[in-house]
XYZ file of C-alpha atoms in Angstrom:
579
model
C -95.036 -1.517 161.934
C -91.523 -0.263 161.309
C -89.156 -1.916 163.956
C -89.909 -4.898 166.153
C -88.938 -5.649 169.455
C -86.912 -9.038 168.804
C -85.536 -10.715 165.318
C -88.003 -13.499 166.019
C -90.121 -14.353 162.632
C -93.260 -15.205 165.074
C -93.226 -11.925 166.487
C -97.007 -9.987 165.516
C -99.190 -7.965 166.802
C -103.064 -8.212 167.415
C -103.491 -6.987 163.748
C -101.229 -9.706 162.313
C -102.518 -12.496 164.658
C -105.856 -12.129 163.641
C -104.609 -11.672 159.446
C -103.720 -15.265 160.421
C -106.419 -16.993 162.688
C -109.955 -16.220 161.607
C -110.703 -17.186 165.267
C -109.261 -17.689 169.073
C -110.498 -19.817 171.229
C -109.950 -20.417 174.995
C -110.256 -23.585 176.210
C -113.988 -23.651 177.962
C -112.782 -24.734 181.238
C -109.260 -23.374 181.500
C -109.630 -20.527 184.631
C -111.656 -17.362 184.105
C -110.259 -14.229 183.438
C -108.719 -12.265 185.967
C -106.805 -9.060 185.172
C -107.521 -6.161 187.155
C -106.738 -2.972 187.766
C -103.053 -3.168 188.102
C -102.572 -5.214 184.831
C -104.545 -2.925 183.384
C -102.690 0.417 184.513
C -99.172 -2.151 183.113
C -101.347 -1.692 179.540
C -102.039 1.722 179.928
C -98.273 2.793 180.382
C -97.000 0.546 177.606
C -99.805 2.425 175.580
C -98.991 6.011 176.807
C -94.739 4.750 176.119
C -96.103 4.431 172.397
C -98.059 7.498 171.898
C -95.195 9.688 173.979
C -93.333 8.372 170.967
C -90.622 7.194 174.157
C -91.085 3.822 172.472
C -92.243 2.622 169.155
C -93.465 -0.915 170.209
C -94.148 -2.325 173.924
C -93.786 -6.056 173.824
C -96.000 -8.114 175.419
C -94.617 -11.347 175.751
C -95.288 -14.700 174.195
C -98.987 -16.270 172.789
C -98.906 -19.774 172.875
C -101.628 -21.544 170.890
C -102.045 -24.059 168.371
C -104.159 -25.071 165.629
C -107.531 -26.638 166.016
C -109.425 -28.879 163.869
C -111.432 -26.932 161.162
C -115.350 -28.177 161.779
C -116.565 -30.183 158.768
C -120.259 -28.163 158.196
C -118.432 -24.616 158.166
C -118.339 -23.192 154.374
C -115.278 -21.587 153.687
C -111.690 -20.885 154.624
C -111.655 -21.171 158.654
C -108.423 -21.367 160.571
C -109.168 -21.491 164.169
C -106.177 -21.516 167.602
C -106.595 -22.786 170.723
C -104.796 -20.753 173.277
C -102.498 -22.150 175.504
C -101.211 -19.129 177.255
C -101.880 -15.537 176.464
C -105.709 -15.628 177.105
C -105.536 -12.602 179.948
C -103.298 -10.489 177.180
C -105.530 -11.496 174.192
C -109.062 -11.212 175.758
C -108.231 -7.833 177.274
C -107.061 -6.104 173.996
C -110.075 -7.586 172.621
C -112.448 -5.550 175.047
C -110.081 -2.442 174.772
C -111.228 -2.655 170.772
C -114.924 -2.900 171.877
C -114.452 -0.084 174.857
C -112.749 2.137 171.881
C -115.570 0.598 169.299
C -118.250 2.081 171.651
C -116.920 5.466 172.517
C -116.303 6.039 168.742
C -119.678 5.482 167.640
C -121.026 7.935 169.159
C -119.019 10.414 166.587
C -118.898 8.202 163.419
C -120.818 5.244 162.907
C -119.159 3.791 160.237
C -115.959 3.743 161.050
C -116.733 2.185 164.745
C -118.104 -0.601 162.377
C -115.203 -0.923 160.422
C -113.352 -1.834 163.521
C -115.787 -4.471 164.242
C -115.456 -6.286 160.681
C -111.599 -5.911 161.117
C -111.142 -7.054 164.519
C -114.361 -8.020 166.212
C -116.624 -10.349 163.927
C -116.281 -12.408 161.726
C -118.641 -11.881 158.517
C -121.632 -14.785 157.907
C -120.827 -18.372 156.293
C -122.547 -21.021 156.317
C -122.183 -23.624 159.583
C -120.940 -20.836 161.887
C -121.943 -20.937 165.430
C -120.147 -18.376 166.757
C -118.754 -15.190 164.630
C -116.745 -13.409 167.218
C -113.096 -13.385 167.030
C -112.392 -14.283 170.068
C -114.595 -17.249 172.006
C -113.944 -17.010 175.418
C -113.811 -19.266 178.562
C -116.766 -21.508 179.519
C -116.791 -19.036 183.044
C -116.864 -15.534 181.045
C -119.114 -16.170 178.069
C -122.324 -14.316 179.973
C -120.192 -11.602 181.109
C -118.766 -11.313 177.258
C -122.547 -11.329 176.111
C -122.874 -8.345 178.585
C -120.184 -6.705 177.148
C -121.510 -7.398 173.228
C -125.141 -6.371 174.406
C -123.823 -2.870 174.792
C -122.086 -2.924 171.250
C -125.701 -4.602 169.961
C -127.204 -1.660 171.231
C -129.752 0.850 169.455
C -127.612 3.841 170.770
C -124.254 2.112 169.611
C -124.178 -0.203 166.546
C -127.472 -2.714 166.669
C -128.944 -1.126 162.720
C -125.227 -2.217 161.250
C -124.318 -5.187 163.313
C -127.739 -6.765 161.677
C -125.839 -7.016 158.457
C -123.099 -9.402 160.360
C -125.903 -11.598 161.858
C -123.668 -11.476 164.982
C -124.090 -15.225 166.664
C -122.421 -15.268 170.403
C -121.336 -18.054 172.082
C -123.966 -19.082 174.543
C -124.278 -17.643 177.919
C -122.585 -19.679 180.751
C -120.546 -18.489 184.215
C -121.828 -15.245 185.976
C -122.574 -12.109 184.475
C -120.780 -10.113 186.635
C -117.146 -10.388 187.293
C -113.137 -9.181 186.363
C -113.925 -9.415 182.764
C -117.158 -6.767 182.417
C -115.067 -4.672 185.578
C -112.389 -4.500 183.350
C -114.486 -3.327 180.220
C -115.670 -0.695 182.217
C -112.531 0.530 183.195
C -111.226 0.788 179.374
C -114.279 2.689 178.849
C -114.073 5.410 181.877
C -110.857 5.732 180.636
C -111.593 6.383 177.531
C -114.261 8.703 178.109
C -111.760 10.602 180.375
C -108.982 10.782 178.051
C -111.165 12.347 175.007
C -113.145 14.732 176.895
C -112.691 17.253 173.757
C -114.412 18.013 170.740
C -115.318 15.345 168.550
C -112.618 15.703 165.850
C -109.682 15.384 168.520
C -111.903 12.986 170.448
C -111.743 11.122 167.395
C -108.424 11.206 166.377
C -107.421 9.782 169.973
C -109.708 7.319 169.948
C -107.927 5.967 166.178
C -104.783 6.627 167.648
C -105.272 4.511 170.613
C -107.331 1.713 168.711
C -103.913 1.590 166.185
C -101.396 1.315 168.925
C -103.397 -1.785 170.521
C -103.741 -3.779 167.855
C -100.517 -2.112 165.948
C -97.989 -1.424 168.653
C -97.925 -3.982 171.221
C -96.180 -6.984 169.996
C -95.558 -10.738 171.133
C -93.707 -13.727 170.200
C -96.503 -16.160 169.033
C -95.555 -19.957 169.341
C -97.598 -22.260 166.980
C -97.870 -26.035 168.423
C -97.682 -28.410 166.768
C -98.982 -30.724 169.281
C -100.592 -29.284 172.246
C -98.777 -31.652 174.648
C -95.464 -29.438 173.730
C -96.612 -26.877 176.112
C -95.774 -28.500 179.602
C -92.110 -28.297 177.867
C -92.446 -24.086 177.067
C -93.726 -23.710 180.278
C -90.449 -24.968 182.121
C -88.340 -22.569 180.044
C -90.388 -19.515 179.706
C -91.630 -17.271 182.714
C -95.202 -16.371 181.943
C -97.542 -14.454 184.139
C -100.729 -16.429 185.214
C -100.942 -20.496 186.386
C -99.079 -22.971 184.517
C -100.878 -25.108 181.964
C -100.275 -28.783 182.347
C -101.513 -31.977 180.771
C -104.895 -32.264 182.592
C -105.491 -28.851 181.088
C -105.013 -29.795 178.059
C -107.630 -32.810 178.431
C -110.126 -31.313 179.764
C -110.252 -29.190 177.171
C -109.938 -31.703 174.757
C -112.609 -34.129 176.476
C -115.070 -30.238 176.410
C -113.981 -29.151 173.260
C -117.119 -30.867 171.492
C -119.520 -29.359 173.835
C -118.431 -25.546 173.658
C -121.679 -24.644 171.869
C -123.450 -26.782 174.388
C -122.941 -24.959 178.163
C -125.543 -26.891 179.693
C -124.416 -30.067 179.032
C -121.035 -29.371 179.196
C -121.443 -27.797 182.982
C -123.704 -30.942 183.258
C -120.974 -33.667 182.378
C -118.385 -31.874 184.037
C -120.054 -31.292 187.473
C -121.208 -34.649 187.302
C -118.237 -36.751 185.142
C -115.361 -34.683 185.293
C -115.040 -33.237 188.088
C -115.467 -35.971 190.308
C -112.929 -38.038 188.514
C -110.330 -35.115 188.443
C -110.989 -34.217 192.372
C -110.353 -38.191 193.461
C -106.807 -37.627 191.775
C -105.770 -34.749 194.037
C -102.815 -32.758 192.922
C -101.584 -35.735 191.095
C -103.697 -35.629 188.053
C -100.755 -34.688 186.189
C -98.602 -37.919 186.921
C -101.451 -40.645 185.303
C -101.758 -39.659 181.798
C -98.290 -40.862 181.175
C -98.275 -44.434 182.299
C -101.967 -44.417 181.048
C -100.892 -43.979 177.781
C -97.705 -46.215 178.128
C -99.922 -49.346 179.158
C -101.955 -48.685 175.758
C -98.759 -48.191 173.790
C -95.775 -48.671 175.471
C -93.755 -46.811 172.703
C -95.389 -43.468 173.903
C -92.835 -40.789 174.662
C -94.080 -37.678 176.569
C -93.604 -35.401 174.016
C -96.446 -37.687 171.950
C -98.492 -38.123 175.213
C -101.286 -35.751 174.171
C -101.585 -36.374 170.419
C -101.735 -40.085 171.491
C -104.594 -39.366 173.777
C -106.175 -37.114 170.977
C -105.560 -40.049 168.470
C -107.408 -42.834 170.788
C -110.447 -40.578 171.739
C -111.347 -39.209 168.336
C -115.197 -39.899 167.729
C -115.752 -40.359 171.191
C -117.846 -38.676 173.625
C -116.811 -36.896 176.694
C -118.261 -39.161 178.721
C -116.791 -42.046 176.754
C -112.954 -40.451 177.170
C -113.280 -40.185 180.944
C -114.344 -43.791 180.911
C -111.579 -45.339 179.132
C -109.852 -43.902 181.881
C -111.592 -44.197 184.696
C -111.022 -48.160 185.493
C -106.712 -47.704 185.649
C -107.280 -44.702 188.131
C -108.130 -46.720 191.111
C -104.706 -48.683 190.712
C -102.564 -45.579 189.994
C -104.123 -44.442 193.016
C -103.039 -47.330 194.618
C -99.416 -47.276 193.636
C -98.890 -43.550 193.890
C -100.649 -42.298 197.056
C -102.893 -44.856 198.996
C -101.183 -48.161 199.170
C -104.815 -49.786 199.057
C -106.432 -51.980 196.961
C -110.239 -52.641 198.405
C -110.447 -56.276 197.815
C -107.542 -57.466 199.016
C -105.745 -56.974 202.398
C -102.598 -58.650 201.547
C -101.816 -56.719 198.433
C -102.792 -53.580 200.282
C -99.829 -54.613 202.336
C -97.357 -54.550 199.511
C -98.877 -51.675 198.236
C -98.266 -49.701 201.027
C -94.548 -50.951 201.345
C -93.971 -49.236 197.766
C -95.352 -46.213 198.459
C -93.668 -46.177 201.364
C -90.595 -46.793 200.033
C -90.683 -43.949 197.220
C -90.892 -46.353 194.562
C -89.506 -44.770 190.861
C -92.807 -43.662 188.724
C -90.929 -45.834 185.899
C -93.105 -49.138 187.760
C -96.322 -47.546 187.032
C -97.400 -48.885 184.133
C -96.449 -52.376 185.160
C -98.509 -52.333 189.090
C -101.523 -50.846 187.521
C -102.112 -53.252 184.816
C -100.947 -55.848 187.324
C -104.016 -54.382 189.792
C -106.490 -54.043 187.019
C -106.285 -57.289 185.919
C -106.742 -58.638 189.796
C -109.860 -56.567 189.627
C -110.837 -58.484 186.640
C -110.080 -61.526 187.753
C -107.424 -62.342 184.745
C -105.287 -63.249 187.671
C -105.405 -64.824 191.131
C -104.194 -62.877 194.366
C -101.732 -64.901 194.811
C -100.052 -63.903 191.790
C -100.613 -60.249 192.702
C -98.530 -60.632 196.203
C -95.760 -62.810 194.852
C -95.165 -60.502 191.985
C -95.539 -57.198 194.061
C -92.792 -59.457 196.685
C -90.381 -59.790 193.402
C -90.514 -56.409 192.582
C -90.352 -54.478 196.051
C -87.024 -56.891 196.297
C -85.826 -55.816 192.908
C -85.932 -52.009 193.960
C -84.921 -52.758 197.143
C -81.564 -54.169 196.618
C -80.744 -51.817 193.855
C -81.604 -48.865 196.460
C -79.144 -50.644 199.033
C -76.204 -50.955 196.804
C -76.928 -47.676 195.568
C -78.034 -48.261 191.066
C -79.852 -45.523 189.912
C -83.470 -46.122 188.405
C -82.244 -45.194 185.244
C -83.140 -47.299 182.332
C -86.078 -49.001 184.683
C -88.020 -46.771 182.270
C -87.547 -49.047 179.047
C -87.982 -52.193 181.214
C -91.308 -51.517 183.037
C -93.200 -49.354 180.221
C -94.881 -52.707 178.522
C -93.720 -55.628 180.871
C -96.962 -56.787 182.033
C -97.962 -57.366 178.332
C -94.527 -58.317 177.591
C -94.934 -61.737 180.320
C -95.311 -64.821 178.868
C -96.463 -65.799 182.058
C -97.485 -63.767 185.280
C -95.263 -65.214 187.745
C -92.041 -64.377 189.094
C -89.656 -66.796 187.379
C -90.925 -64.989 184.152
C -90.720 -61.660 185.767
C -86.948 -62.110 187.141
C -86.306 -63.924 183.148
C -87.782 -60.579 181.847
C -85.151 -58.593 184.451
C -81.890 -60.512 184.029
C -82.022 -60.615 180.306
C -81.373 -57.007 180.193
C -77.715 -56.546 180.218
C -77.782 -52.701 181.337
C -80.085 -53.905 184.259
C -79.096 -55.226 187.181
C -80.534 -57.426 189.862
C -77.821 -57.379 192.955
C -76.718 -60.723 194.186
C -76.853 -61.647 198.288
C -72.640 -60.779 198.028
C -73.330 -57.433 196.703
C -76.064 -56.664 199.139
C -74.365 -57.824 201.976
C -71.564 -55.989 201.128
C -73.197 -52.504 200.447
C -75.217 -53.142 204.156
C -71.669 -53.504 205.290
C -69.592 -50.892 203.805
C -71.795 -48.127 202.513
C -72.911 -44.753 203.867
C -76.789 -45.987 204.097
C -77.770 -43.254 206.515
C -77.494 -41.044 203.600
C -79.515 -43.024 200.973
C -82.743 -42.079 200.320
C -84.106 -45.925 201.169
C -82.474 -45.511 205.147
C -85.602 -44.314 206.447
C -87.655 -47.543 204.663
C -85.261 -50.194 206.130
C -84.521 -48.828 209.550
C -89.117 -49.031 210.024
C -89.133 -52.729 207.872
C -86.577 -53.600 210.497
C -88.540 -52.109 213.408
C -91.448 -53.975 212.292
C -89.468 -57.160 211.604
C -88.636 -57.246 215.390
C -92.339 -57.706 216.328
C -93.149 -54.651 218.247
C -95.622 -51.983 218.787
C -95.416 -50.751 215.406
C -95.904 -46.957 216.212
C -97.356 -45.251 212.957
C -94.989 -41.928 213.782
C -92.721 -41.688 211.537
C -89.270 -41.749 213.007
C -86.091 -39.421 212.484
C -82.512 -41.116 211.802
C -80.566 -41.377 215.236
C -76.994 -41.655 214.968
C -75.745 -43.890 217.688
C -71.784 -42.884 216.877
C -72.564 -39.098 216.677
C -71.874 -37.564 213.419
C -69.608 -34.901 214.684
C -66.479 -36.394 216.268
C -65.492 -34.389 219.719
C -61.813 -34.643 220.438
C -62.374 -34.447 223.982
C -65.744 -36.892 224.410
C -66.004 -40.363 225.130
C -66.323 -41.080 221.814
C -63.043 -40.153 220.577
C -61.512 -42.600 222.984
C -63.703 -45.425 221.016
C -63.033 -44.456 217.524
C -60.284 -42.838 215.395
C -61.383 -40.239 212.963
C -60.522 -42.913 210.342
C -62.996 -45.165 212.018
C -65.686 -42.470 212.747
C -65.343 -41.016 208.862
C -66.011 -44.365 207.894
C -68.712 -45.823 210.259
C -70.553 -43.130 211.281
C -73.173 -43.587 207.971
C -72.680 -47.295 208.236
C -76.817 -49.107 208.208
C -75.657 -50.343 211.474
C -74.836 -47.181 213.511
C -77.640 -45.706 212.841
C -81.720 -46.340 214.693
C -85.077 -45.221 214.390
C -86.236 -42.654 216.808
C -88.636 -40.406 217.609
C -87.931 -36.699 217.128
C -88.276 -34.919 220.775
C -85.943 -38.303 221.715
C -83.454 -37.958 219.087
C -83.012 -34.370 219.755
C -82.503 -34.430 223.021
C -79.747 -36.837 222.731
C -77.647 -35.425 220.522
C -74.316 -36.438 221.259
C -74.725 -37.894 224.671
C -72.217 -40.864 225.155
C -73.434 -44.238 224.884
C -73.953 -45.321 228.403
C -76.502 -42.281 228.784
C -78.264 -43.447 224.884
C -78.822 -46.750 226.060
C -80.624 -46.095 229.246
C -82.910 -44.211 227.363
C -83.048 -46.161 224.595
C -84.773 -48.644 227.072
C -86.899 -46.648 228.825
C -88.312 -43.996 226.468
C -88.062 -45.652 222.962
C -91.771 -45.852 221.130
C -89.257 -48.597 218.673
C -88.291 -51.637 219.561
C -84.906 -51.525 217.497
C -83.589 -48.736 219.846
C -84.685 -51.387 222.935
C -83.198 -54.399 220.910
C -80.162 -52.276 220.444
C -79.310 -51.288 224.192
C -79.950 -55.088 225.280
C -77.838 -56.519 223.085
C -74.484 -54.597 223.135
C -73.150 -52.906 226.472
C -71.109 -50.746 224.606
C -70.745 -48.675 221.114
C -67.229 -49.292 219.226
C -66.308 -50.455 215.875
C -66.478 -54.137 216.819
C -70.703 -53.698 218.159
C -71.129 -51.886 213.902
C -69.121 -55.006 212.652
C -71.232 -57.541 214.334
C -74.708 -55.231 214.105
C -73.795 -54.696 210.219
C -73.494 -58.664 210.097
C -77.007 -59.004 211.612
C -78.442 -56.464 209.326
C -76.772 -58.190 206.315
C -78.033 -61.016 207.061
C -81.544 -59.747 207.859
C -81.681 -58.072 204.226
C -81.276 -60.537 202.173
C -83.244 -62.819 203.841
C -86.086 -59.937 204.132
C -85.815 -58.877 200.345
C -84.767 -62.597 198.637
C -83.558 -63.373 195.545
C -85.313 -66.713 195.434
C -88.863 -65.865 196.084
């Protein structure tokens, strides 16, 4: 090829890709094909832009793949990728070769089975499974056999193929679907186009086959570590569902059961799946502090080669396993707030989730929870140190410190204690420098000065509070109600109460602000004070909105002062620094 599309050094074609990979592989569980007609007419033009001679490449995109292992029992050099992303692209100009393969063999014989050595099959060696070029998905390997059945056909190639000893990969998925539609397509299409005598017919047919493996080009990107490819996928827009770490493992955790479709559908019906389905859509956020409470040096960008590493020589159902007994406290700490066994750490529990704790804790709670489950330590322990660390976040959330750097501290604490209790836990906190554990002063003064309506923890203190005052405990959650409206009206009560200096400061003060619920809160809006406390009283599902209206008769900046005072006082008695 004369001129590619970009300067890039890992730009190729189909030609070049496979001069360099003996074989592609798709993982056997990422998602089926599922081009159609409308990616297929995309191809068609890019091919017909080439053969116009409008264009002298159509680029494709980028192939993401990277190496994987070379089997020990197969003679002979054997470089094998794993794709990553490109699968739809790769798998349908593999079909277009066995569509153009097909109609050409019904002129010349010999050269249709040149294509196949050059692009199709690999020839015989010793400890080969599989020989095609491309080893599909785990859902389209019967519909590729249906595909290769018409190839392995007397009236097509089956005499010469016999000299290849062609070896598929075994049948598994349907054997109907968007991968045999689409060969059929290629092939009416082909048929169409070279409606003519069998020299011109020909001579299409070779120009067609040399502009899909010749002319269309892509950027392939070579891993080094599969694990690298959550990072592409944030910077580069590619067609199709985005590939993310439990991709990558289930693939991994399959990989040694790809010539094996019955007990791979086996373990994964009955292992896999059940384990991946309990996670929801959070599958993606427990490999990380997985790996950090086996190695707390992990970094993401090692995440998947460290999984790799710790799993090699194991079986599939060995890897989900290892994992399974740290999934019911992630669980726990990310989405349920419930540990079975234990009704007072379920309470904590459900405080932190609650309370959007940082995903930097993880690794710390669920080793903390999975040893409670094996009884390496008491329950006791458990809710004091969950009581420590819910006041740790708390207080940096109310004076307003960023969880940055909670990262380093929390990756390998649990293994890091000397002892589990919380005088080793707050030792292990205040003998970081760049970490900080707020003082009663400084969180009495944040509950008294700063803009809390606007903090992300508002919401978690105003229902604590609520809850604090011994009331119904409604499970709604509540909006923010502004007693001081946040709009200041010249003309309304208000503005005889407050100065715009005043409101600018007081309006987002903890204390001027109460939970309610929405239909109450929006009907208010900004009704004066004499009208919000009647209500208040009479239609509040919260007690803080009753407490409120019974304690002060009116709404200026003295009632914030002395509400801010209670609520200051409250806090740091609520979330102690001498538990």
């Amino acid at each position: 090829m004369s001129e590619w599309i970009t300067d890039s050094q890992d730009e190729q074609n189909f030609e070049s890709l496979l001069r360099d990979a003996d074989q592609i592989h798709i993982p056997i569980f990422q998602r089926s094909y599922v081009w159609k007609s409308k990616q297929l007419s995309e191809l068609l033009a890019d091919i017909d832009q080439v053969r116009s001679e409008v264009e002298e490449t159509q680029f494709m995109g980028a192939i993401v793949a990277y190496e994987k292992p070379r089997r020990g029992n197969t003679v002979g050099r054997m470089r094998a990728l794993e794709v990553v992303d490109g699968q739809q692209r790769l798998l349908t100009l593999y079909v277009f070769v066995m569509a153009v393969v097909e109609c050409i063999a019904q002129f010349d014989k010999e050269e249709a089975f040149e294509l196949v050595q050059e692009y199709l099959l690999l020839s015989p060696r010793r400890g080969l499974d599989i020989n095609t070029r491309i080893v599909p998905a785990f859902a389209d390997r019967s519909q590729f056999r249906v595909i290769w059945d018409r190839i392995n056909s007397p009236s097509v190639l089956q005499d010469e193929l016999a000299e290849l000893q062609l070896h598929l990969p075994p049948p598994s998925g349907e054997a109907d679907g968007d991968l045999v539609g689409q060969y059929y397509r290629i092939l009416r299409h082909l048929k169409a186009e070279s409606q003519v005598d069998p020299d011109e017919a020909s001579e299409y047919l070779r120009e067609t086959v040399g502009i899909v493996t010749r002319n269309l080009s892509f950027v392939h990107l070579k891993l080094t570590d599969a694990s690298a490819a959550t990072k592409i996928f944030e910077r580069l827009n590619f067609r199709g569902v985005k590939v993310g770490v439990v991709d990558l493992v289930r693939n991994e955790i399959f990989s040694s059961l790809a010539e094996d479709p019955a007990k791979a559908q086996r373990v994964f019906d009955h292992v896999w799946r059940p384990f991946e389905e309990a996670f929801g859509d959070r599958a993606e956020a427990f490999f990380f502090p997985y790996c950090l409470i086996h190695d707390s040096n992990t970094k993401k960008s090692e995440l998947f080669m460290q999984l790799r590493a710790s799993w090699r020589g194991r079986t599939p159902e060995q890897m989900i396993s290892d994992m399974k007994p740290l999934q019911g406290p992630f669980l726990a700490i990310d989405q349920t707030g419930h540990q079975p066994k234990s009704k007072e750490i379920s309470k904590r529990l459900e405080r932190l989730v609650r309370m959007r704790r940082p995903a930097s804790v993880y690794p710390y709670v669920m080793s903390m929870l999975l040893a409670y489950e094996n009884s390496s330590v008491a329950e006791k322990t458990v809710v004091s140190l969950l009581d420590a660390l819910e006041s740790f976040l708390v207080r940096r959330a109310i004076v307003g410190l960023e969880p940055t750097g909670l990262h380093a501290v929390f990756k390998g604490l649990w293994t890091q204690m000397k002892k589990h209790d919380v005088a080793e836990f707050k030792r292990q906190i205040k003998v970081r420098p760049t970490i900080q554990w707020p003082s009663d002063g400084e969180v009495v003064a944040a509950v008294e000065k700063r803009a809390l309506a606007r903090a992300n923890i508002c919401g978690y203190l105003l229902v604590e509070y609520d809850r604090d005052l011994k009331g119904d405990n409604p499970p709604l959650v509540p909006t923010i109600e502004h007693i001081l409206p946040q709009t200041l009206d010249d003309d309304s009560e208000w503005a005889k109460r407050f100065s715009k200096e005043q409101h600018k400061h007081m309006k987002d003060l903890l204390a001027n602000v109460i939970p309610l619920s929405s239909p109450l809160n929006s009907s208010l809006q900004d009704s004066s004070y004499a009208v919000k406390k009647d209500r208040y009283k009479k239609e509040s599902m919260f007690t803080t909105p009753r407490d409120l209206a019974s304690r002060w008769s009116s709404w200026g900046p003295k009632s914030i002062g002395q509400r801010s005072e209670v609520l200051a006082e409250w806090a740091v008695a609520r979330w102690s620094d001498s538990l």
